[in-house]
Amino acid sequence: MNEFFLSLKDAFLNSTVTALTVIFVENTIFTRALGVSTAFSLVKKKGNIFPFGLVLTWITLASSFLSFSFEPTISQLPSAYYWRPILYVLMIGAVYILTLYLCSTLFRRFYPTLRPMIHLSAFNGAVFGSMYLCNLSRYRMQDILPFSLGIGIGFMLAVYLLSLGYDRLNSDKISPSFRGFPIMLIYTGFLSLAFYGLIGHELAF
Amino acid sequence: MIRRFYQSHRALFQKLDTLWLRSPILTKGLAIAPLIVVCNSLQRAYALSLCYGFMLILTVIFSRPIPQTLPYTIRVILDVSIAAILFAPSSFLTELLFPGSLSRLGLYLPLLTVSSLIVQHTPIRFHRMPFRSMVLDLILNAGGFFLLAVCMGFVRELLGRGQIYGTEISISFTVPAILLPFSGFLLMGMAAALAKKVYLFLNRAPKVKRKEKKNDE
C-alpha cells in the first residue's frame, strides 16, 4: 500500500515538473513562436483567452495522444519524414470533427461561442508543433497529459501577458508606425528574452 | 514625387502591396514562426521560401475545385491535407537543392503545412477571387515571404556569425544573440514598423490638402 502511494507521489511530482517546464521554460509562444498569429488575434478580447485555452488544451491532448499511439507504426514507414505531416493532419482532422460534435451535443448552450474557437485552434501551430515535440522529447504515455496541460496553460499565460500590454501599446502615445502589430512583436520579443533568461540556451526543434 | 506617383497609380500599387507594405506576415503575423525561430542564415531563408512558395501556390490551386457547398470544417481539412501531401515533393526538392536543410529546419518546415495563410485565407480569401487574381496574389504572397526571409537571414547571419551564405566575412564583432528567437521577434517588429511607416507616408494626403484641412479647423 505504501509503495502504491509512493509511486503515485512520484508520478504526480514528475507530471508537475513536466507541466511547469512546458509552461515556463519551453513556453509555446515565447520560446518556440508557435501559435503567434492566433495569440495576436486573441489579445483584443481578454474574455476569450480562458475558453480558447481550454479548447486548445483538449485538442492538443487528443492529438498528442493519437500521435504517440501511432508513432511506432509511423516510424517504421519508409520515408516516415514525408508521411508524418499528412498522418498528423488526418489525426487533427478527426479530433476537430469529434470536438465539434461533442460541443454541439454536450455543451449546446456554449456551442455558438466555442465553435469559432475550435475552428481557430484545430490547425494551430501550437497543436501541430506539440505532436512533433511529443516525439522529439521522447515522452512516455503518462507524460502526455501534463505536457498538453502545459501547452494549454502556457499559451493562456502568454496571451494574457500580451493582452496586459496591448491596451497601452495600442494607444495614441505610441508612434503611428509602431502602433498595433509592430510594437506587439517588439513587446513579445522582450518577454521572450525574459523567458530565455530562464532557459539559458536555445531549445531543440 | 514618389508619393504623388504612388497615389496616381494607386490601383496598380495596391495589388503589389501584398509583396511588402501590406504583407500578411508583417500586418497580421501569418506564417511568422519559422521566420522568427529558424531563419537565421541565407541558406535557411532560401530553403524555407522554396518549400513555402511551392506548397502555398499549388495547395490553393489544387484545392480550388473543392465544392464551396461542403461544410467549412471539411473544406479546411481537405485544404490542409492537400498541403500535407504537397509537403513531400516540396521538402524533397528543398533537400535536393539545399542539402541538410531538413534537419536544420526541424519541425518548422512541416509546420508550414498548417500556416495560417493556407488554413484561414484559402477558403475566405483566395478561393473567392478570380483565378488570375488569385494566382497573382499567391505569387506576391510567396514573393513577400521570400523577401522577408532573405532580409532576416542575411542580417542575422552577418551579425550573428559574421558570414554570408556560409562564407566568412571579416567584421569587427558578432552578436550571437541575434540568432535566437527573441531577436527574431525584435527584428520582425522593426520590419513591420518600417513597412507601416512607408505605407503611411505613401498614403498620406498631400501637404496642400493638409494645410486646407488645418485652416478649416
PDB file of C-alpha atoms in Angstrom, chain A residues 29-38 40 81-82 85-87 89-90 92-94 96-97 100 119-120 123-126 128-129 132-133 136 176-183 185-190 192-193 196 201-202 204-205, chain B residues 25-33 36-38 40 44 72-74 76-77 80-81 84-85 87-88 91-92 95 102 104-111 113-114 116 119-120 179-182 185-186 188-190 192-193 196-197 200:
ATOM      1  CA  ILE A  29       4.855  31.336 -27.812  1.00  0.00           C
ATOM      2  CA  PHE A  30       7.883  32.926 -26.186  1.00  0.00           C
ATOM      3  CA  THR A  31      10.476  30.227 -26.834  1.00  0.00           C
ATOM      4  CA  ARG A  32       9.174  28.483 -29.954  1.00  0.00           C
ATOM      5  CA  ALA A  33       6.863  31.153 -31.518  1.00  0.00           C
ATOM      6  CA  LEU A  34       4.159  28.512 -32.142  1.00  0.00           C
ATOM      7  CA  GLY A  35       0.636  29.931 -32.463  1.00  0.00           C
ATOM      8  CA  VAL A  36       1.794  33.580 -32.526  1.00  0.00           C
ATOM      9  CA  SER A  37      -0.744  34.776 -35.112  1.00  0.00           C
ATOM     10  CA  THR A  38      -3.590  33.168 -33.134  1.00  0.00           C
ATOM     11  CA  PHE A  40      -2.269  38.248 -31.511  1.00  0.00           C
ATOM     12  CA  TYR A  81       9.501  12.137 -42.535  1.00  0.00           C
ATOM     13  CA  TYR A  82       7.334  12.743 -45.614  1.00  0.00           C
ATOM     14  CA  PRO A  85       2.533  15.668 -41.888  1.00  0.00           C
ATOM     15  CA  ILE A  86      -0.370  14.054 -43.763  1.00  0.00           C
ATOM     16  CA  LEU A  87      -0.951  11.493 -40.994  1.00  0.00           C
ATOM     17  CA  VAL A  89      -3.233  16.352 -40.342  1.00  0.00           C
ATOM     18  CA  LEU A  90      -5.680  13.440 -40.572  1.00  0.00           C
ATOM     19  CA  ILE A  92      -6.056  16.536 -36.065  1.00  0.00           C
ATOM     20  CA  GLY A  93      -8.935  16.458 -38.557  1.00  0.00           C
ATOM     21  CA  ALA A  94     -10.533  13.552 -36.695  1.00  0.00           C
ATOM     22  CA  TYR A  96     -11.511  18.546 -34.929  1.00  0.00           C
ATOM     23  CA  ILE A  97     -14.692  16.824 -36.101  1.00  0.00           C
ATOM     24  CA  LEU A 100     -17.310  19.943 -32.883  1.00  0.00           C
ATOM     25  CA  HIS A 119     -12.039  26.404 -35.896  1.00  0.00           C
ATOM     26  CA  LEU A 120      -9.122  28.630 -34.841  1.00  0.00           C
ATOM     27  CA  PHE A 123      -4.918  23.510 -37.241  1.00  0.00           C
ATOM     28  CA  ASN A 124      -2.903  25.737 -34.986  1.00  0.00           C
ATOM     29  CA  GLY A 125       0.891  25.837 -34.937  1.00  0.00           C
ATOM     30  CA  ALA A 126       0.848  25.011 -31.223  1.00  0.00           C
ATOM     31  CA  PHE A 128       0.811  20.638 -34.790  1.00  0.00           C
ATOM     32  CA  GLY A 129       4.114  21.551 -33.168  1.00  0.00           C
ATOM     33  CA  TYR A 132       6.254  16.741 -33.176  1.00  0.00           C
ATOM     34  CA  LEU A 133       7.613  17.848 -29.789  1.00  0.00           C
ATOM     35  CA  LEU A 136      11.186  14.696 -30.158  1.00  0.00           C
ATOM     36  CA  PRO A 176       1.714  55.529 -35.683  1.00  0.00           C
ATOM     37  CA  SER A 177       4.395  53.425 -37.399  1.00  0.00           C
ATOM     38  CA  PHE A 178       4.798  51.220 -34.349  1.00  0.00           C
ATOM     39  CA  ARG A 179       1.193  51.236 -33.138  1.00  0.00           C
ATOM     40  CA  GLY A 180      -0.573  47.861 -33.060  1.00  0.00           C
ATOM     41  CA  PHE A 181       1.207  44.856 -34.560  1.00  0.00           C
ATOM     42  CA  PRO A 182       4.843  46.123 -34.763  1.00  0.00           C
ATOM     43  CA  ILE A 183       5.063  47.157 -31.117  1.00  0.00           C
ATOM     44  CA  LEU A 185       6.066  41.970 -31.798  1.00  0.00           C
ATOM     45  CA  ILE A 186       8.756  44.001 -30.039  1.00  0.00           C
ATOM     46  CA  TYR A 187       6.954  43.556 -26.702  1.00  0.00           C
ATOM     47  CA  THR A 188       6.775  39.794 -27.355  1.00  0.00           C
ATOM     48  CA  GLY A 189      10.490  39.859 -28.123  1.00  0.00           C
ATOM     49  CA  PHE A 190      11.295  41.382 -24.746  1.00  0.00           C
ATOM     50  CA  SER A 192      10.811  36.125 -24.975  1.00  0.00           C
ATOM     51  CA  LEU A 193      14.175  37.489 -23.811  1.00  0.00           C
ATOM     52  CA  TYR A 196      15.245  32.907 -22.470  1.00  0.00           C
ATOM     53  CA  HIS A 201      20.218  28.084 -24.108  1.00  0.00           C
ATOM     54  CA  GLU A 202      18.351  27.550 -27.351  1.00  0.00           C
ATOM     55  CA  ALA A 204      15.949  21.822 -29.721  1.00  0.00           C
ATOM     56  CA  PHE A 205      13.413  21.659 -32.542  1.00  0.00           C
TER      57      PHE A 205
ATOM     58  CA  ILE B  25       3.229  38.398 -42.498  1.00  0.00           C
ATOM     59  CA  LEU B  26       4.027  41.981 -41.489  1.00  0.00           C
ATOM     60  CA  THR B  27       0.451  43.087 -40.770  1.00  0.00           C
ATOM     61  CA  LYS B  28      -1.112  40.023 -39.146  1.00  0.00           C
ATOM     62  CA  GLY B  29       1.793  37.707 -38.292  1.00  0.00           C
ATOM     63  CA  LEU B  30       0.672  34.853 -40.540  1.00  0.00           C
ATOM     64  CA  ALA B  31       3.314  32.152 -41.173  1.00  0.00           C
ATOM     65  CA  ILE B  32       5.716  34.033 -38.899  1.00  0.00           C
ATOM     66  CA  ALA B  33       7.042  31.262 -36.633  1.00  0.00           C
ATOM     67  CA  ILE B  36      11.410  34.160 -36.147  1.00  0.00           C
ATOM     68  CA  VAL B  37      12.974  30.926 -34.875  1.00  0.00           C
ATOM     69  CA  VAL B  38      14.951  29.236 -37.636  1.00  0.00           C
ATOM     70  CA  ASN B  40      18.975  32.920 -39.204  1.00  0.00           C
ATOM     71  CA  ARG B  44      17.708  28.503 -44.409  1.00  0.00           C
ATOM     72  CA  TYR B  72     -16.294  24.766 -43.721  1.00  0.00           C
ATOM     73  CA  THR B  73     -14.688  22.104 -41.476  1.00  0.00           C
ATOM     74  CA  ILE B  74     -14.420  19.557 -44.283  1.00  0.00           C
ATOM     75  CA  VAL B  76     -10.340  23.208 -44.243  1.00  0.00           C
ATOM     76  CA  ILE B  77      -9.349  19.586 -43.580  1.00  0.00           C
ATOM     77  CA  VAL B  80      -4.594  21.243 -45.226  1.00  0.00           C
ATOM     78  CA  SER B  81      -4.465  17.600 -46.389  1.00  0.00           C
ATOM     79  CA  ALA B  84       0.457  17.994 -46.333  1.00  0.00           C
ATOM     80  CA  ILE B  85       0.565  15.801 -49.461  1.00  0.00           C
ATOM     81  CA  PHE B  87       4.889  18.797 -48.420  1.00  0.00           C
ATOM     82  CA  ALA B  88       6.593  15.573 -49.566  1.00  0.00           C
ATOM     83  CA  SER B  91      10.636  19.178 -48.936  1.00  0.00           C
ATOM     84  CA  PHE B  92      12.324  16.607 -51.195  1.00  0.00           C
ATOM     85  CA  GLU B  95      16.678  18.930 -49.539  1.00  0.00           C
ATOM     86  CA  LEU B 102      15.537  19.245 -43.388  1.00  0.00           C
ATOM     87  CA  ARG B 104      18.422  22.247 -39.688  1.00  0.00           C
ATOM     88  CA  LEU B 105      14.840  23.481 -40.015  1.00  0.00           C
ATOM     89  CA  GLY B 106      13.421  20.757 -37.752  1.00  0.00           C
ATOM     90  CA  LEU B 107       9.687  20.911 -37.111  1.00  0.00           C
ATOM     91  CA  TYR B 108       9.394  24.393 -38.661  1.00  0.00           C
ATOM     92  CA  LEU B 109       9.415  23.012 -42.200  1.00  0.00           C
ATOM     93  CA  PRO B 110       6.447  20.642 -41.673  1.00  0.00           C
ATOM     94  CA  LEU B 111       4.816  23.465 -39.688  1.00  0.00           C
ATOM     95  CA  THR B 113       1.650  22.834 -43.788  1.00  0.00           C
ATOM     96  CA  VAL B 114      -0.653  24.440 -41.196  1.00  0.00           C
ATOM     97  CA  SER B 116      -2.491  30.484 -41.274  1.00  0.00           C
ATOM     98  CA  VAL B 119      -5.730  27.267 -43.216  1.00  0.00           C
ATOM     99  CA  GLN B 120      -7.624  30.547 -42.849  1.00  0.00           C
ATOM    100  CA  LEU B 179      20.439  34.119 -33.869  1.00  0.00           C
ATOM    101  CA  LEU B 180      17.991  33.416 -31.026  1.00  0.00           C
ATOM    102  CA  PRO B 181      14.158  33.578 -31.243  1.00  0.00           C
ATOM    103  CA  PHE B 182      13.777  36.756 -29.181  1.00  0.00           C
ATOM    104  CA  PHE B 185      10.657  38.907 -32.725  1.00  0.00           C
ATOM    105  CA  LEU B 186      12.502  42.225 -32.379  1.00  0.00           C
ATOM    106  CA  MET B 188      10.312  41.301 -37.283  1.00  0.00           C
ATOM    107  CA  GLY B 189       8.775  44.116 -35.237  1.00  0.00           C
ATOM    108  CA  MET B 190      11.242  46.598 -36.759  1.00  0.00           C
ATOM    109  CA  ALA B 192       6.741  45.637 -39.629  1.00  0.00           C
ATOM    110  CA  ALA B 193       7.207  49.187 -38.330  1.00  0.00           C
ATOM    111  CA  LYS B 196       3.909  50.591 -41.889  1.00  0.00           C
ATOM    112  CA  LYS B 197       5.926  53.847 -41.900  1.00  0.00           C
ATOM    113  CA  LEU B 200       1.512  55.655 -44.104  1.00  0.00           C
TER     114      LEU B 200
END
